[in-house]
C-alpha cells in the first residue's frame, strides 16, 4: 500500500504522557500506521478469527485452552489472519517468511522496531481485535496488552498489563452512552475504556500509575486513530489535581492483597492499600473531580467484618454520604475469604495444588482472619455530584445477583435513567405524586399462577425484560395499578378506582401503593407519561 494511501486511511497521531507528570516511550506514528494497514488488509477481526478456528475452539480459548484453536489454524493455509492469530493471540512462534507475508507494509524489521516480536519470531505483546456495540452502533478495535498466562505458560510478572477481560467488559457496559464534554479514565491499563469514552466525549484524560500500562494504552489508541485522549502518569487522582470532569470511569486496582512478604503485587489489580481502602479513596476522591451533575462509574469490592459489626454495603453507603455524593451501589456477587483468595491467586497464574498456591492461600486467609473479614462483595458503584444544595440525595444500595436483562448498550444507560427518574419524583409529596400520569415500560410483562380450578391467582409477578431484569412480587392492587398505567389516568384516579373495585379503604391502599410507585419509577418499570408534570 502506498504511503499517502496509508496516511489517508489512518491518521498518524503519536500519543505520549503529559510532560511534567512522567514520560513514557512514545509510539512511532508511521510504523503504527503501517501496522494498522496490514491488520486491516488481513481482515484481522473478531468475526474472522472465529470463522478460522470455529465456535468450539473459540469457547475453549475463553476457558484458557488454546489447543483446539492452534490445531484449527495449522490445518488451514497460512493466511495473514491465521499467522497473526497464532502469533499475537496464541503466543506461537512464527518464522520471518510467514511474518513478512502477514505484515507486508510494516515488514519484519518494522515489527521488531515497534516492539511486536523478538529476533526469534515470538510475540512480545498481545495484540487482538475487539468488537463492541453502543448507541452509535458497532465498532471494531485493536487492543495491545501484555502476553497472558496462556502465552507465557506460567505466573504473570508483577508489572503485567492486562488486556480486555470480564471486568473490562463489565465496566464498558456500566458507562452511559450519552455524550459529554469530558471524561476521566482513572487507571486506564491497556486503554480499552478510553476507546469507549472517546466515542461519546470531546476530551478524555487517561491516567495510570504504571508507565508500562501507558505504553500499551498509547499503542492501542494510535492503532485505532483515537486522538482525543491525553495520557498522564500518576497515582489515582494526582495527575488531575484541581480538574473536574463530566464523567469518571474506573476499574481501580481494588484486589485485597495481604501486605506480607512473598505475596506478589500486580500493578494492574493491586492499589497498595490495606483491605478495600482504595475503593473508599476513589469514592471520596470523585467528589472533588466531578462537575455539578457529573457521574462516576466504577467497579469495586468491599469487605464484610464480624468483629467490627460492619455490613459491606453500609460501609460503601457511608463513604458516599460523607463525600456529599449521590450513589447507587449494586452488589453482584459475594465470596467467602477462601473463594476470594482462590479467585485472585489463580488470576495471577498460580495453579491450584502447587506449593506456591498453598502458601499464598494461607497468607490470604491469615490476613482476612486477622482483620475479621468474613466475606467480600463485588459490584457496581455509580456516583453523582448533586447539582445544588437543595437536590434530594439518592443513596441506594442493593444486592442483585441474577443475570442482567436484554440491554444492547449495557446497564449504564439504565442506571443513568434511574438517577433521573429519582430526580423527577423525589421532591414530590404524595399529593403531587398522585397527579402524575404514568406509563408502563414496554419491556414489562406480567406472570400469573393459579391453583387448578381457582378464580384468583396465587402468585402475580411483574418481570422487567431489560435493565436488571427485576422480578416484582405483586398483589392484585399493584398489578392493577401497573396494568392501568397507560398515560390516560392519574395515579390518584387509578388508586381510587382500585379501592372501589377491590372494596378496600382508599387511604390504606394509597399508603400501600404510593411507595411502590416511587420504587417502580426509579427502577424503570414505570415512567411519567409525556406531558405529565414529572416527565423529562
XYZ file of C-alpha atoms in Angstrom:
536
model
C 0.000 0.000 0.000
C 1.313 3.439 -0.890
C 2.435 5.772 1.881
C -0.126 8.525 1.058
C -2.914 5.944 0.986
C -1.930 4.723 4.446
C -1.895 8.259 5.815
C -5.324 8.934 4.363
C -6.855 5.829 5.914
C -5.119 6.036 9.262
C -4.324 9.492 10.681
C -0.954 9.287 12.416
C -1.221 10.688 15.927
C 1.571 9.962 18.366
C 0.381 9.586 21.962
C 2.635 10.341 24.886
C 2.289 11.078 28.561
C 1.730 14.698 29.534
C 5.060 16.426 30.252
C 5.685 17.093 33.897
C 3.898 14.032 35.236
C 6.232 11.316 33.984
C 7.119 10.361 30.438
C 6.707 7.033 28.764
C 8.000 5.780 25.448
C 6.072 7.396 22.602
C 4.542 5.471 19.715
C 6.156 5.580 16.286
C 3.263 7.024 14.294
C 4.500 5.939 10.868
C 5.189 2.343 11.865
C 1.876 2.154 13.713
C 0.017 3.343 10.625
C 1.721 0.650 8.553
C 0.769 -1.949 11.145
C -2.855 -0.819 11.067
C -2.883 -1.041 7.298
C -1.579 -4.612 7.420
C -4.072 -5.675 10.080
C -6.942 -4.204 8.104
C -5.788 -5.856 4.889
C -5.500 -9.204 6.691
C -9.074 -8.999 7.916
C -7.836 -9.338 11.495
C -11.233 -9.088 13.180
C -13.171 -10.949 15.866
C -15.535 -12.488 13.320
C -12.702 -13.553 11.012
C -10.785 -15.333 13.779
C -13.895 -17.099 15.000
C -14.514 -18.206 11.428
C -10.957 -19.550 11.165
C -10.959 -21.706 14.286
C -14.691 -22.305 14.848
C -17.089 -21.889 17.747
C -15.800 -24.863 19.740
C -12.214 -23.600 19.706
C -13.451 -20.096 20.479
C -15.193 -21.396 23.594
C -12.049 -23.331 24.564
C -9.966 -20.152 24.308
C -12.349 -18.443 26.696
C -11.537 -21.243 29.176
C -7.790 -20.759 28.679
C -7.318 -23.736 26.338
C -5.514 -22.816 23.117
C -5.034 -26.346 21.732
C -8.226 -26.547 19.582
C -7.606 -23.078 18.071
C -3.958 -23.920 17.328
C -4.901 -27.175 15.624
C -7.551 -25.443 13.551
C -5.149 -22.727 12.375
C -2.392 -25.170 11.464
C -4.857 -27.243 9.439
C -5.611 -24.376 7.038
C -3.493 -22.336 4.660
C -1.178 -19.774 6.227
C -3.394 -16.760 5.605
C -2.203 -13.470 7.138
C -5.058 -13.517 9.658
C -4.169 -17.060 10.764
C -0.490 -16.147 11.166
C -1.338 -13.039 13.182
C -3.697 -15.015 15.420
C -1.057 -17.702 16.048
C 1.488 -15.021 16.912
C -0.460 -12.473 18.955
C -3.357 -14.471 20.432
C -1.957 -17.991 20.905
C 1.645 -16.940 21.586
C 3.171 -19.284 18.997
C 6.454 -18.570 17.226
C 6.344 -17.711 13.514
C 9.264 -17.521 11.110
C 10.297 -14.387 9.229
C 8.824 -15.595 5.958
C 5.347 -16.017 7.461
C 5.678 -12.759 9.384
C 6.634 -10.855 6.238
C 3.596 -12.275 4.399
C 1.301 -11.288 7.262
C 2.759 -7.769 7.660
C 3.875 -6.760 4.135
C 3.778 -2.991 4.670
C 5.393 -2.990 8.108
C 7.860 -5.802 7.413
C 9.834 -7.870 9.888
C 12.247 -5.040 10.664
C 9.344 -2.699 11.360
C 7.662 -5.289 13.582
C 10.805 -5.572 15.687
C 11.348 -1.833 15.779
C 7.792 -1.401 17.055
C 8.414 -3.986 19.792
C 5.951 -6.545 18.467
C 8.239 -9.581 18.093
C 11.699 -10.666 19.172
C 14.518 -11.927 16.965
C 13.243 -15.487 17.278
C 9.778 -14.722 15.928
C 7.958 -14.770 19.260
C 5.392 -12.098 20.143
C 6.394 -9.578 22.801
C 2.835 -8.397 23.388
C -0.752 -9.477 22.958
C -2.476 -7.749 20.050
C -6.001 -8.798 19.268
C -9.243 -7.498 17.752
C -12.155 -6.421 19.891
C -15.727 -5.587 18.961
C -18.355 -3.611 20.830
C -21.748 -2.003 20.328
C -23.138 1.181 21.827
C -25.691 3.822 20.932
C -23.528 4.797 17.954
C -23.574 1.269 16.562
C -20.995 -1.499 16.246
C -17.267 -0.797 16.295
C -14.090 -2.825 15.695
C -10.902 -2.005 17.580
C -7.395 -3.402 18.119
C -6.109 -3.684 21.678
C -2.477 -4.036 22.779
C -1.607 -5.557 26.157
C 0.938 -7.893 27.698
C 1.090 -11.595 26.937
C -1.158 -13.533 29.279
C -0.801 -16.770 31.181
C -1.801 -18.726 28.066
C 1.212 -17.475 26.095
C 3.660 -17.225 28.997
C 2.893 -20.675 30.331
C 3.192 -19.578 33.944
C 2.558 -16.890 36.523
C 2.289 -13.295 35.383
C 5.027 -10.741 36.132
C 4.184 -8.007 38.653
C 4.113 -5.232 36.024
C 1.726 -7.161 33.754
C -0.670 -5.019 31.691
C -3.995 -6.772 31.427
C -5.933 -6.958 28.176
C -9.683 -6.991 27.700
C -11.248 -9.363 30.221
C -14.513 -9.844 32.035
C -14.036 -6.797 34.242
C -13.273 -4.606 31.218
C -16.459 -5.721 29.506
C -18.480 -5.195 32.677
C -17.178 -1.659 33.131
C -17.743 -0.805 29.473
C -21.378 -1.859 29.889
C -21.657 0.315 33.009
C -20.725 3.534 31.175
C -23.611 5.594 29.755
C -23.511 6.332 26.044
C -24.922 9.849 26.352
C -22.411 12.415 25.005
C -20.478 14.562 27.495
C -17.696 17.099 27.143
C -15.004 15.467 29.301
C -14.195 12.022 30.711
C -11.527 10.840 33.152
C -10.416 7.236 32.636
C -8.860 6.523 36.028
C -6.415 3.620 35.803
C -6.615 3.126 32.060
C -4.495 -0.024 31.768
C -4.398 -1.049 28.109
C -6.677 1.865 27.163
C -9.881 -0.019 26.381
C -12.154 2.267 28.418
C -10.632 5.323 26.752
C -11.673 3.896 23.383
C -15.223 3.593 24.662
C -15.154 7.023 26.290
C -13.834 8.739 23.167
C -16.952 7.561 21.330
C -19.090 9.970 23.362
C -16.743 12.652 24.740
C -14.928 15.592 23.220
C -11.951 15.145 25.545
C -10.639 12.173 27.543
C -7.842 12.162 30.113
C -6.487 8.689 30.928
C -4.258 8.107 33.949
C -2.277 5.186 35.308
C 0.490 4.736 37.838
C 2.177 2.227 35.520
C 4.443 3.568 32.761
C 4.197 0.187 31.061
C 0.398 0.397 31.012
C 0.577 3.842 29.453
C 2.872 2.495 26.727
C 0.320 -0.179 25.899
C -2.514 2.347 26.031
C -0.610 4.677 23.704
C -0.235 1.879 21.161
C -3.894 0.895 21.496
C -5.041 4.465 20.898
C -2.680 5.013 17.978
C -3.719 1.741 16.336
C -7.302 2.972 16.369
C -6.535 6.574 15.313
C -8.095 7.954 18.505
C -6.522 11.314 19.246
C -8.971 12.769 21.793
C -7.178 11.053 24.701
C -4.406 12.579 26.815
C -2.297 10.113 28.816
C -0.930 11.076 32.232
C 1.091 9.107 34.744
C 0.469 9.120 38.474
C -1.407 7.567 41.395
C -5.201 7.822 41.272
C -6.312 11.482 41.080
C -2.836 13.024 41.482
C -2.365 13.669 37.720
C -5.667 15.637 37.556
C -5.369 17.696 40.733
C -7.741 20.671 40.592
C -9.587 19.434 37.486
C -13.210 18.355 37.139
C -14.873 16.064 34.619
C -18.395 15.331 33.465
C -17.787 11.610 33.783
C -15.267 9.394 35.570
C -14.847 5.734 34.658
C -12.625 3.370 36.576
C -11.839 -0.242 37.280
C -9.494 0.638 40.140
C -6.874 -1.855 41.361
C -9.195 -2.959 44.148
C -7.976 -6.512 44.798
C -7.445 -7.089 48.509
C -3.889 -8.399 48.794
C -2.126 -9.370 52.038
C 0.685 -6.943 52.868
C 3.087 -9.774 53.600
C 6.496 -10.803 52.314
C 6.343 -13.267 49.459
C 2.863 -12.283 48.261
C 3.219 -10.920 44.705
C 1.825 -7.478 43.957
C 0.393 -6.911 40.471
C 0.191 -3.312 39.316
C -2.960 -3.862 37.273
C -5.024 -5.044 40.247
C -3.262 -4.009 43.472
C -3.553 -0.424 44.652
C -1.125 -0.798 47.544
C -3.709 -0.162 50.272
C -4.944 -2.387 53.072
C -8.310 -4.050 52.558
C -10.830 -2.118 50.480
C -9.279 1.280 51.267
C -8.583 2.058 47.615
C -12.276 1.813 46.718
C -13.047 4.193 49.566
C -10.332 6.552 48.322
C -11.713 6.557 44.783
C -15.270 7.165 46.009
C -14.245 10.069 48.237
C -11.874 11.493 45.625
C -14.533 11.516 42.926
C -16.368 14.259 44.802
C -13.528 16.704 44.098
C -13.265 15.846 40.415
C -16.860 15.816 39.151
C -18.663 18.766 37.638
C -22.129 19.505 39.113
C -24.350 16.724 37.835
C -21.303 14.731 36.702
C -21.263 10.982 37.281
C -18.676 8.335 38.120
C -18.978 4.684 37.101
C -16.776 2.223 38.986
C -16.213 -1.424 39.712
C -15.130 -2.356 43.187
C -15.270 -4.693 46.134
C -15.964 -4.144 49.818
C -15.267 -6.135 52.941
C -17.711 -7.566 55.448
C -16.411 -7.757 59.016
C -17.576 -9.668 62.052
C -15.707 -8.047 64.967
C -16.451 -4.584 63.595
C -20.105 -5.437 63.015
C -19.878 -3.835 59.604
C -22.031 -4.568 56.611
C -20.062 -4.084 53.401
C -22.789 -2.191 51.554
C -23.453 0.008 54.576
C -19.781 0.964 54.639
C -19.859 1.955 50.953
C -23.035 3.946 51.601
C -21.249 5.809 54.400
C -18.304 6.698 52.147
C -20.681 8.115 49.549
C -22.760 10.014 52.091
C -19.740 11.590 53.764
C -18.405 12.624 50.348
C -21.655 14.501 49.688
C -22.477 12.456 46.591
C -25.491 10.630 45.248
C -24.835 6.924 44.978
C -26.317 3.733 43.599
C -24.391 0.593 44.586
C -25.285 -2.848 43.257
C -23.625 -5.898 44.752
C -23.469 -8.591 42.057
C -21.566 -11.299 43.956
C -20.310 -12.122 47.430
C -17.417 -14.506 48.154
C -16.097 -16.173 51.262
C -12.455 -15.473 52.175
C -11.406 -18.856 50.723
C -13.280 -18.226 47.458
C -11.817 -14.739 47.178
C -8.261 -15.957 47.773
C -8.643 -18.703 45.170
C -10.011 -16.272 42.572
C -7.096 -13.877 42.736
C -4.299 -16.380 43.253
C -5.437 -18.148 40.080
C -5.782 -14.786 38.345
C -2.047 -14.296 38.815
C -1.290 -17.590 37.088
C -0.500 -19.749 40.132
C -2.111 -23.157 39.753
C -4.250 -24.873 42.387
C -2.422 -27.708 44.108
C 1.070 -26.290 43.695
C 3.157 -25.479 46.808
C 3.119 -21.826 45.747
C -0.670 -21.801 45.672
C -0.986 -23.355 49.126
C 1.447 -20.860 50.623
C -0.375 -17.891 49.072
C -3.784 -19.223 50.153
C -2.532 -19.458 53.737
C -1.268 -15.860 53.623
C -4.603 -14.619 52.271
C -6.694 -16.465 54.848
C -4.416 -15.399 57.707
C -4.794 -11.776 56.629
C -8.590 -11.994 56.450
C -8.769 -13.725 59.823
C -6.514 -11.135 61.467
C -8.721 -8.312 60.236
C -12.036 -10.026 60.918
C -13.120 -10.264 57.282
C -15.981 -12.723 56.804
C -16.855 -12.034 53.137
C -16.097 -9.748 50.217
C -18.743 -8.226 47.955
C -18.226 -7.246 44.306
C -20.274 -4.927 42.184
C -21.067 -1.616 40.559
C -20.781 1.859 42.066
C -22.449 4.803 40.328
C -21.846 8.225 41.857
C -23.132 11.695 41.050
C -22.243 15.148 42.287
C -25.524 16.895 43.151
C -26.347 19.928 41.044
C -27.222 22.085 44.035
C -27.628 22.052 47.839
C -31.398 21.633 47.609
C -31.289 18.469 45.486
C -32.823 15.407 47.141
C -29.985 12.908 47.610
C -30.125 9.340 46.350
C -28.273 6.778 48.496
C -29.281 3.351 47.270
C -27.602 0.001 47.908
C -28.962 -3.377 46.849
C -27.973 -6.962 46.114
C -28.843 -8.142 42.597
C -27.049 -11.340 41.674
C -29.354 -12.604 38.927
C -28.467 -12.275 35.225
C -28.994 -8.881 33.603
C -31.819 -8.214 31.188
C -31.518 -7.617 27.479
C -29.924 -4.182 27.259
C -27.945 -3.898 23.989
C -25.880 -0.869 25.007
C -25.263 -2.019 28.570
C -26.560 -1.266 32.041
C -25.071 2.254 32.225
C -27.884 3.967 30.345
C -30.432 2.165 32.531
C -28.779 3.367 35.747
C -28.492 6.925 34.439
C -32.200 6.836 33.608
C -32.849 5.668 37.167
C -30.949 8.621 38.610
C -33.016 10.986 36.518
C -36.243 9.247 37.426
C -35.333 9.765 41.076
C -34.813 13.459 40.377
C -38.285 13.757 38.833
C -40.215 12.289 41.733
C -38.060 12.575 44.881
C -39.180 16.114 45.668
C -42.872 15.371 45.046
C -45.074 14.802 48.086
C -47.766 12.145 47.921
C -50.439 14.574 46.745
C -48.218 15.694 43.867
C -47.299 12.105 43.048
C -50.968 11.274 42.672
C -51.308 13.868 39.909
C -48.848 12.054 37.663
C -49.876 10.076 34.640
C -47.611 7.060 34.277
C -46.855 4.562 31.546
C -45.655 1.003 31.983
C -42.318 0.318 30.287
C -42.587 -1.704 27.067
C -40.287 -4.449 28.406
C -42.526 -5.255 31.401
C -44.561 -8.447 31.367
C -46.896 -9.989 33.909
C -46.904 -13.601 35.052
C -49.771 -15.208 36.994
C -50.071 -18.620 38.633
C -53.339 -20.272 39.647
C -54.260 -23.343 41.645
C -56.327 -25.598 39.374
C -59.948 -24.518 39.393
C -59.301 -21.310 41.354
C -60.536 -17.961 40.015
C -57.934 -15.754 41.688
C -54.177 -16.075 41.140
C -51.961 -17.310 43.954
C -48.863 -15.573 42.538
C -48.537 -12.413 40.429
C -45.126 -11.337 39.218
C -44.052 -8.326 37.164
C -40.953 -9.018 35.110
C -38.579 -6.477 33.594
C -37.072 -7.556 30.292
C -34.175 -5.054 30.237
C -32.092 -3.364 32.915
C -31.533 -5.643 35.898
C -34.362 -7.987 34.830
C -36.118 -7.351 38.133
C -38.939 -9.607 39.266
C -41.540 -7.882 41.453
C -43.943 -9.932 43.534
C -47.232 -8.063 43.256
C -50.697 -8.325 44.708
C -53.889 -7.577 42.799
C -53.730 -3.880 43.667
C -50.178 -3.271 42.418
C -50.736 -5.389 39.324
C -53.921 -3.443 38.651
C -52.159 -0.101 39.004
C -49.363 -1.119 36.639
C -51.832 -2.566 34.153
C -53.867 0.633 34.146
C -50.826 2.905 33.698
C -51.191 3.814 30.043
C -50.839 7.588 30.405
C -54.559 8.383 30.475
C -55.422 8.301 34.179
C -53.503 9.840 37.052
C -52.080 7.716 39.838
C -54.729 9.082 42.192
C -57.556 8.209 39.800
C -56.251 4.657 39.399
C -55.901 4.191 43.173
C -59.463 5.422 43.703
C -60.826 3.063 41.070
C -58.902 0.124 42.515
C -60.194 0.850 46.032
C -63.765 0.649 44.737
C -63.070 -2.477 42.699
C -61.287 -4.315 45.496
C -63.627 -2.955 48.180
C -60.805 -1.701 50.407
C -60.150 1.543 52.231
C -58.781 4.111 49.765
C -56.482 5.760 52.311
C -54.915 2.471 53.291
C -54.498 1.471 49.642
C -52.879 4.817 48.863
C -50.410 4.352 51.743
C -49.534 0.916 50.373
C -49.197 1.770 46.684
C -47.522 5.189 46.569
C -44.139 3.976 47.945
C -44.294 1.107 45.466
C -44.972 3.559 42.651
C -41.874 5.540 43.596
C -39.768 2.364 43.518
C -41.134 1.251 40.146
C -40.398 4.661 38.614
C -36.773 4.681 39.841
C -36.187 1.104 38.680
C -37.705 1.758 35.260
C -40.864 -0.341 35.276
C -42.999 2.823 35.214
C -42.229 6.279 33.827
C -44.060 9.629 33.720
C -46.083 9.920 30.530
C -45.345 12.676 28.044
C -46.981 15.857 29.321
C -47.078 14.631 32.923
C -45.573 17.159 35.396
C -42.528 14.976 36.160
C -41.876 13.855 32.584
C -38.317 14.572 31.463
